mmCIF file of C-alpha atoms in Angstrom:
data_model
loop_
_atom_site.group_PDB
_atom_site.id
_atom_site.type_symbol
_atom_site.label_atom_id
_atom_site.label_comp_id
_atom_site.label_asym_id
_atom_site.label_seq_id
_atom_site.Cartn_x
_atom_site.Cartn_y
_atom_site.Cartn_z
ATOM 1 C CA MET N 48 7.793 -2.700 21.919
ATOM 2 C CA ASP N 49 8.978 -4.736 18.992
ATOM 3 C CA LYS N 50 7.783 -3.358 14.835
ATOM 4 C CA GLN N 51 5.490 -6.091 15.444
ATOM 5 C CA GLN N 52 4.019 -5.452 18.231
ATOM 6 C CA SER N 53 3.601 -1.944 17.091
ATOM 7 C CA LEU N 54 2.085 -2.640 14.566
ATOM 8 C CA ALA N 55 -0.671 -5.173 16.070
ATOM 9 C CA SER N 56 -1.290 -2.425 18.811
ATOM 10 C CA LEU N 57 -1.899 -0.050 16.322
ATOM 11 C CA ALA N 58 -4.396 -1.940 15.020
ATOM 12 C CA ALA N 59 -6.255 -2.767 17.751
ATOM 13 C CA GLU N 60 -6.036 1.294 18.759
ATOM 14 C CA ILE N 61 -8.598 2.100 14.829
ATOM 15 C CA LEU N 62 -10.754 -1.202 16.160
ATOM 16 C CA GLU N 63 -10.801 0.990 19.858
ATOM 17 C CA LYS N 64 -11.333 3.869 18.267
ATOM 18 C CA ASN N 65 -13.735 2.979 15.500
ATOM 19 C CA ILE N 66 -12.530 4.416 12.223
ATOM 20 C CA CYS N 67 -14.648 4.907 9.869
ATOM 21 C CA PRO N 68 -17.752 2.896 11.462
ATOM 22 C CA GLU N 69 -19.998 2.062 8.463
ATOM 23 C CA LEU N 70 -17.098 1.126 6.796
ATOM 24 C CA ALA N 71 -16.638 -1.407 9.525
ATOM 25 C CA GLU N 72 -19.414 -2.793 10.330
ATOM 26 C CA GLN N 73 -20.163 -3.950 6.610
ATOM 27 C CA ALA N 74 -16.894 -5.005 6.589
ATOM 28 C CA THR N 75 -16.031 -8.921 7.951
ATOM 29 C CA GLN N 76 -12.560 -7.202 9.123
ATOM 30 C CA LEU N 77 -10.116 -4.821 9.019
ATOM 31 C CA VAL N 78 -6.920 -5.596 6.729
ATOM 32 C CA LEU N 79 -4.233 -3.759 8.631
ATOM 33 C CA GLY N 80 -0.940 -5.330 6.433
ATOM 34 C CA ASP N 81 0.650 -8.461 6.171
ATOM 35 C CA GLY N 82 4.700 -8.974 5.480
ATOM 36 C CA ASN N 83 8.061 -8.059 6.790
ATOM 37 C CA PRO N 84 7.848 -5.307 9.435
ATOM 38 C CA ASN N 85 11.929 -4.728 8.247
ATOM 39 C CA ALA N 86 10.866 -4.814 4.976
ATOM 40 C CA ASP N 87 12.723 -1.922 2.959
ATOM 41 C CA ILE N 88 10.247 -1.846 0.654
ATOM 42 C CA VAL N 89 6.249 -0.887 1.756
ATOM 43 C CA CYS N 90 3.816 -1.461 -0.862
ATOM 44 C CA ILE N 91 0.606 0.677 -0.839
ATOM 45 C CA GLY N 92 -3.121 0.071 -2.766
ATOM 46 C CA GLU N 93 -6.013 1.815 -1.689
ATOM 47 C CA ALA N 94 -8.362 -0.355 -0.511
ATOM 48 C CA PRO N 95 -9.061 -4.022 0.325
ATOM 49 C CA GLY N 96 -11.120 -6.292 -1.979
ATOM 50 C CA LYS N 97 -13.253 -9.361 -1.586
ATOM 51 C CA ALA N 98 -10.683 -11.310 -1.164
ATOM 52 C CA GLU N 99 -8.732 -9.276 0.905
ATOM 53 C CA ASP N 100 -11.804 -8.545 3.266
ATOM 54 C CA THR N 101 -12.186 -12.630 4.127
ATOM 55 C CA GLN N 102 -8.891 -13.323 3.738
ATOM 56 C CA GLY N 103 -7.866 -10.953 6.547
ATOM 57 C CA LEU N 104 -4.412 -10.007 4.535
ATOM 58 C CA PRO N 105 -3.788 -6.995 1.345
ATOM 59 C CA PHE N 106 -3.644 -8.201 -1.785
ATOM 60 C CA VAL N 107 -4.779 -11.816 -2.038
ATOM 61 C CA GLY N 108 -7.096 -11.930 -5.305
ATOM 62 C CA ALA N 109 -5.706 -12.255 -9.046
ATOM 63 C CA SER N 110 -4.200 -8.520 -8.430
ATOM 64 C CA GLY N 111 -2.265 -10.015 -5.963
ATOM 65 C CA ARG N 112 -0.925 -13.342 -8.112
ATOM 66 C CA PHE N 113 0.504 -10.846 -10.052
ATOM 67 C CA LEU N 114 2.400 -8.989 -7.698
ATOM 68 C CA ASN N 115 3.452 -12.312 -6.413
ATOM 69 C CA GLU N 116 5.134 -12.607 -10.081
ATOM 70 C CA MET N 117 6.614 -8.768 -10.084
ATOM 71 C CA LEU N 118 8.372 -9.803 -6.980
ATOM 72 C CA ALA N 119 9.268 -12.767 -8.161
ATOM 73 C CA ALA N 120 11.285 -11.192 -11.655
ATOM 74 C CA ALA N 121 12.770 -8.223 -8.511
ATOM 75 C CA GLY N 122 14.435 -11.471 -7.184
ATOM 76 C CA MET N 123 11.535 -11.572 -4.243
ATOM 77 C CA GLU N 124 9.112 -12.912 -2.423
ATOM 78 C CA ARG N 125 6.041 -11.611 -0.033
ATOM 79 C CA ARG N 126 8.249 -12.159 3.157
ATOM 80 C CA ASP N 127 10.912 -9.568 1.874
ATOM 81 C CA ILE N 128 7.781 -6.723 1.980
ATOM 82 C CA TYR N 129 5.159 -5.326 3.629
ATOM 83 C CA ILE N 130 1.741 -4.572 2.402
ATOM 84 C CA THR N 131 -1.034 -2.650 3.290
ATOM 85 C CA ASN N 132 -3.540 -0.358 1.589
ATOM 86 C CA ILE N 133 -4.242 3.732 2.964
ATOM 87 C CA VAL N 134 -7.951 2.279 3.990
ATOM 88 C CA LYS N 135 -8.307 -0.457 6.178
ATOM 89 C CA TYR N 136 -12.144 -1.779 5.216
ATOM 90 C CA ARG N 137 -13.478 -2.827 2.096
ATOM 91 C CA PRO N 138 -15.406 -0.122 0.394
ATOM 92 C CA PRO N 139 -19.290 -1.966 -0.177
ATOM 93 C CA GLY N 140 -19.154 -3.451 -3.819
ATOM 94 C CA ASN N 141 -15.985 -2.224 -4.409
ATOM 95 C CA ARG N 142 -16.625 1.265 -4.304
ATOM 96 C CA ASP N 143 -13.194 3.824 -4.048
ATOM 97 C CA PRO N 144 -12.916 4.780 -1.053
ATOM 98 C CA THR N 145 -14.127 8.460 -0.426
ATOM 99 C CA PRO N 146 -11.526 11.403 0.301
ATOM 100 C CA GLU N 147 -13.440 11.265 4.023
ATOM 101 C CA GLU N 148 -12.048 8.002 4.575
ATOM 102 C CA LYS N 149 -8.956 7.856 2.827
ATOM 103 C CA LYS N 150 -8.383 11.119 4.797
ATOM 104 C CA GLU N 151 -9.501 9.081 8.701
ATOM 105 C CA PHE N 152 -6.912 6.307 7.882
ATOM 106 C CA TRP N 153 -4.303 8.894 5.907
ATOM 107 C CA PRO N 154 -2.948 9.323 9.685
ATOM 108 C CA TYR N 155 -2.506 5.789 10.871
ATOM 109 C CA LEU N 156 -1.169 4.493 7.194
ATOM 110 C CA MET N 157 1.678 7.012 7.878
ATOM 111 C CA ARG N 158 2.599 5.200 11.024
ATOM 112 C CA GLN N 159 2.754 2.308 9.417
ATOM 113 C CA LEU N 160 5.642 3.981 7.527
ATOM 114 C CA GLU N 161 7.124 4.651 10.952
ATOM 115 C CA ILE N 162 7.097 2.075 12.007
ATOM 116 C CA ILE N 163 8.425 -0.046 9.758
ATOM 117 C CA ASN N 164 10.786 3.087 8.410
ATOM 118 C CA PRO N 165 11.112 1.547 4.733
ATOM 119 C CA LYS N 166 13.598 2.694 1.899
ATOM 120 C CA VAL N 167 11.048 3.279 -0.883
ATOM 121 C CA VAL N 168 7.216 2.960 -0.639
ATOM 122 C CA ILE N 169 6.073 1.786 -3.565
ATOM 123 C CA THR N 170 2.454 3.246 -4.801
ATOM 124 C CA LEU N 171 -0.268 0.230 -6.229
ATOM 125 C CA GLY N 172 -2.368 3.005 -8.523
ATOM 126 C CA ARG N 173 -2.977 6.380 -9.070
ATOM 127 C CA HIS N 174 -5.177 6.535 -6.349
ATOM 128 C CA SER N 175 -3.194 5.766 -4.034
ATOM 129 C CA GLY N 176 -0.598 7.470 -5.780
ATOM 130 C CA ALA N 177 -2.227 10.557 -5.553
ATOM 131 C CA CYS N 178 -2.627 10.699 -2.187
ATOM 132 C CA PHE N 179 1.300 11.275 -1.608
ATOM 133 C CA ILE N 180 1.683 12.978 -4.887
ATOM 134 C CA PRO N 181 -1.499 14.976 -5.524
ATOM 135 C CA ASP N 182 -0.652 16.188 -8.900
ATOM 136 C CA LEU N 183 0.044 12.552 -9.724
ATOM 137 C CA THR N 184 -0.507 11.445 -14.091
ATOM 138 C CA ILE N 185 -0.035 7.899 -13.062
ATOM 139 C CA SER N 186 0.773 7.223 -16.891
ATOM 140 C CA LYS N 187 3.456 10.151 -17.293
ATOM 141 C CA ASP N 188 4.858 9.759 -13.729
ATOM 142 C CA HIS N 189 4.805 5.622 -13.034
ATOM 143 C CA GLY N 190 8.380 3.836 -12.512
ATOM 144 C CA HIS N 191 9.761 7.757 -11.115
ATOM 145 C CA ALA N 192 11.031 7.907 -7.545
ATOM 146 C CA ARG N 193 10.178 11.363 -5.960
ATOM 147 C CA LYS N 194 10.600 12.395 -2.097
ATOM 148 C CA VAL N 195 7.697 12.776 -0.336
ATOM 149 C CA GLN N 196 7.410 14.883 3.221
ATOM 150 C CA TYR N 197 5.433 14.383 5.834
ATOM 151 C CA GLU N 198 5.115 15.782 8.893
ATOM 152 C CA ALA N 199 8.605 15.359 10.370
ATOM 153 C CA HIS N 200 9.273 11.772 8.248
ATOM 154 C CA GLU N 201 10.566 12.041 4.245
ATOM 155 C CA PHE N 202 9.500 9.291 1.676
ATOM 156 C CA LEU N 203 11.017 8.010 -1.204
ATOM 157 C CA VAL N 204 7.785 7.471 -3.506
ATOM 158 C CA ILE N 205 7.900 5.418 -6.609
ATOM 159 C CA PRO N 206 4.076 5.089 -8.358
ATOM 160 C CA LEU N 207 3.246 2.795 -9.833
ATOM 161 C CA TYR N 208 0.539 0.874 -12.022
ATOM 162 C CA HIS N 209 -1.973 -0.578 -10.168
ATOM 163 C CA PRO N 210 -1.174 -4.674 -11.103
ATOM 164 C CA ALA N 211 -5.131 -4.948 -11.660
ATOM 165 C CA ALA N 212 -4.188 -2.916 -14.932
ATOM 166 C CA ALA N 213 -2.271 -5.975 -15.872
ATOM 167 C CA LEU N 214 -5.082 -7.891 -15.616
ATOM 168 C CA TYR N 215 -7.249 -6.476 -17.794
ATOM 169 C CA ASN N 216 -4.792 -4.318 -20.253
ATOM 170 C CA GLY N 217 -2.263 -7.709 -21.059
ATOM 171 C CA SER N 218 0.883 -4.894 -22.646
ATOM 172 C CA MET N 219 0.504 -3.041 -18.946
ATOM 173 C CA ARG N 220 2.048 -6.350 -17.840
ATOM 174 C CA GLN N 221 5.775 -5.743 -18.776
ATOM 175 C CA VAL N 222 5.469 -2.427 -17.847
ATOM 176 C CA LEU N 223 4.627 -3.127 -14.349
ATOM 177 C CA ILE N 224 7.140 -5.631 -13.915
ATOM 178 C CA ASP N 225 9.692 -2.908 -15.361
ATOM 179 C CA ASP N 226 9.059 -0.463 -13.228
ATOM 180 C CA PHE N 227 8.821 -2.714 -10.277
ATOM 181 C CA VAL N 228 11.560 -4.382 -10.977
ATOM 182 C CA THR N 229 13.681 -0.850 -11.134
ATOM 183 C CA ALA N 230 12.063 0.679 -7.721
ATOM 184 C CA ALA N 231 13.534 -2.773 -5.802
ATOM 185 C CA GLU N 232 16.584 -1.913 -7.338
ATOM 186 C CA LEU N 233 16.195 1.126 -5.616
ATOM 187 C CA ALA N 234 15.473 0.325 -2.429
ATOM 188 C CA ARG N 235 18.865 -2.055 -2.530
ATOM 189 C CA THR N 236 21.112 0.645 -3.295
ATOM 190 C CA ASN N 237 19.247 3.851 -1.240
ATOM 191 C CA ARG N 238 20.938 3.907 1.378
#
């Protein structure tokens, strides 16, 4: 089974096991992830928003458009990376996912990472970053790589501000772009 088939099988398992049924019931569809299953970089947000729920793809709204700018600054396109979220269904009213919802989806996210086997994991926002780095302070830790152990797997995790931060605060644009360019360079050199 190739990586794309393994990811499709994982999505089918989430549906079959009815993970987070209360979220699934009100969501349009499961949003597993999108992009290159052989990517060196996996970007992880917290949960799908309205546009993502409608289209079935992560980061396709305004934050996704800025993520595309970040990619372009690093000489990349969406097809060069894999993008997903911790929680795979949109929470109602765009609320933050609960700790229980994150916990239910965590093993499936870890399996996604095992399948893709990226060189670098970029967390987008403090919520997804704190799932990997519990003592994360995004204002202090953004852009700094840390090795994170999960069972037998070790991941190089780089927490970034969420792209939405640049939409609300224009002065954050360059910080996000610079952090992403540095993370992409680390993925290129991390052999």
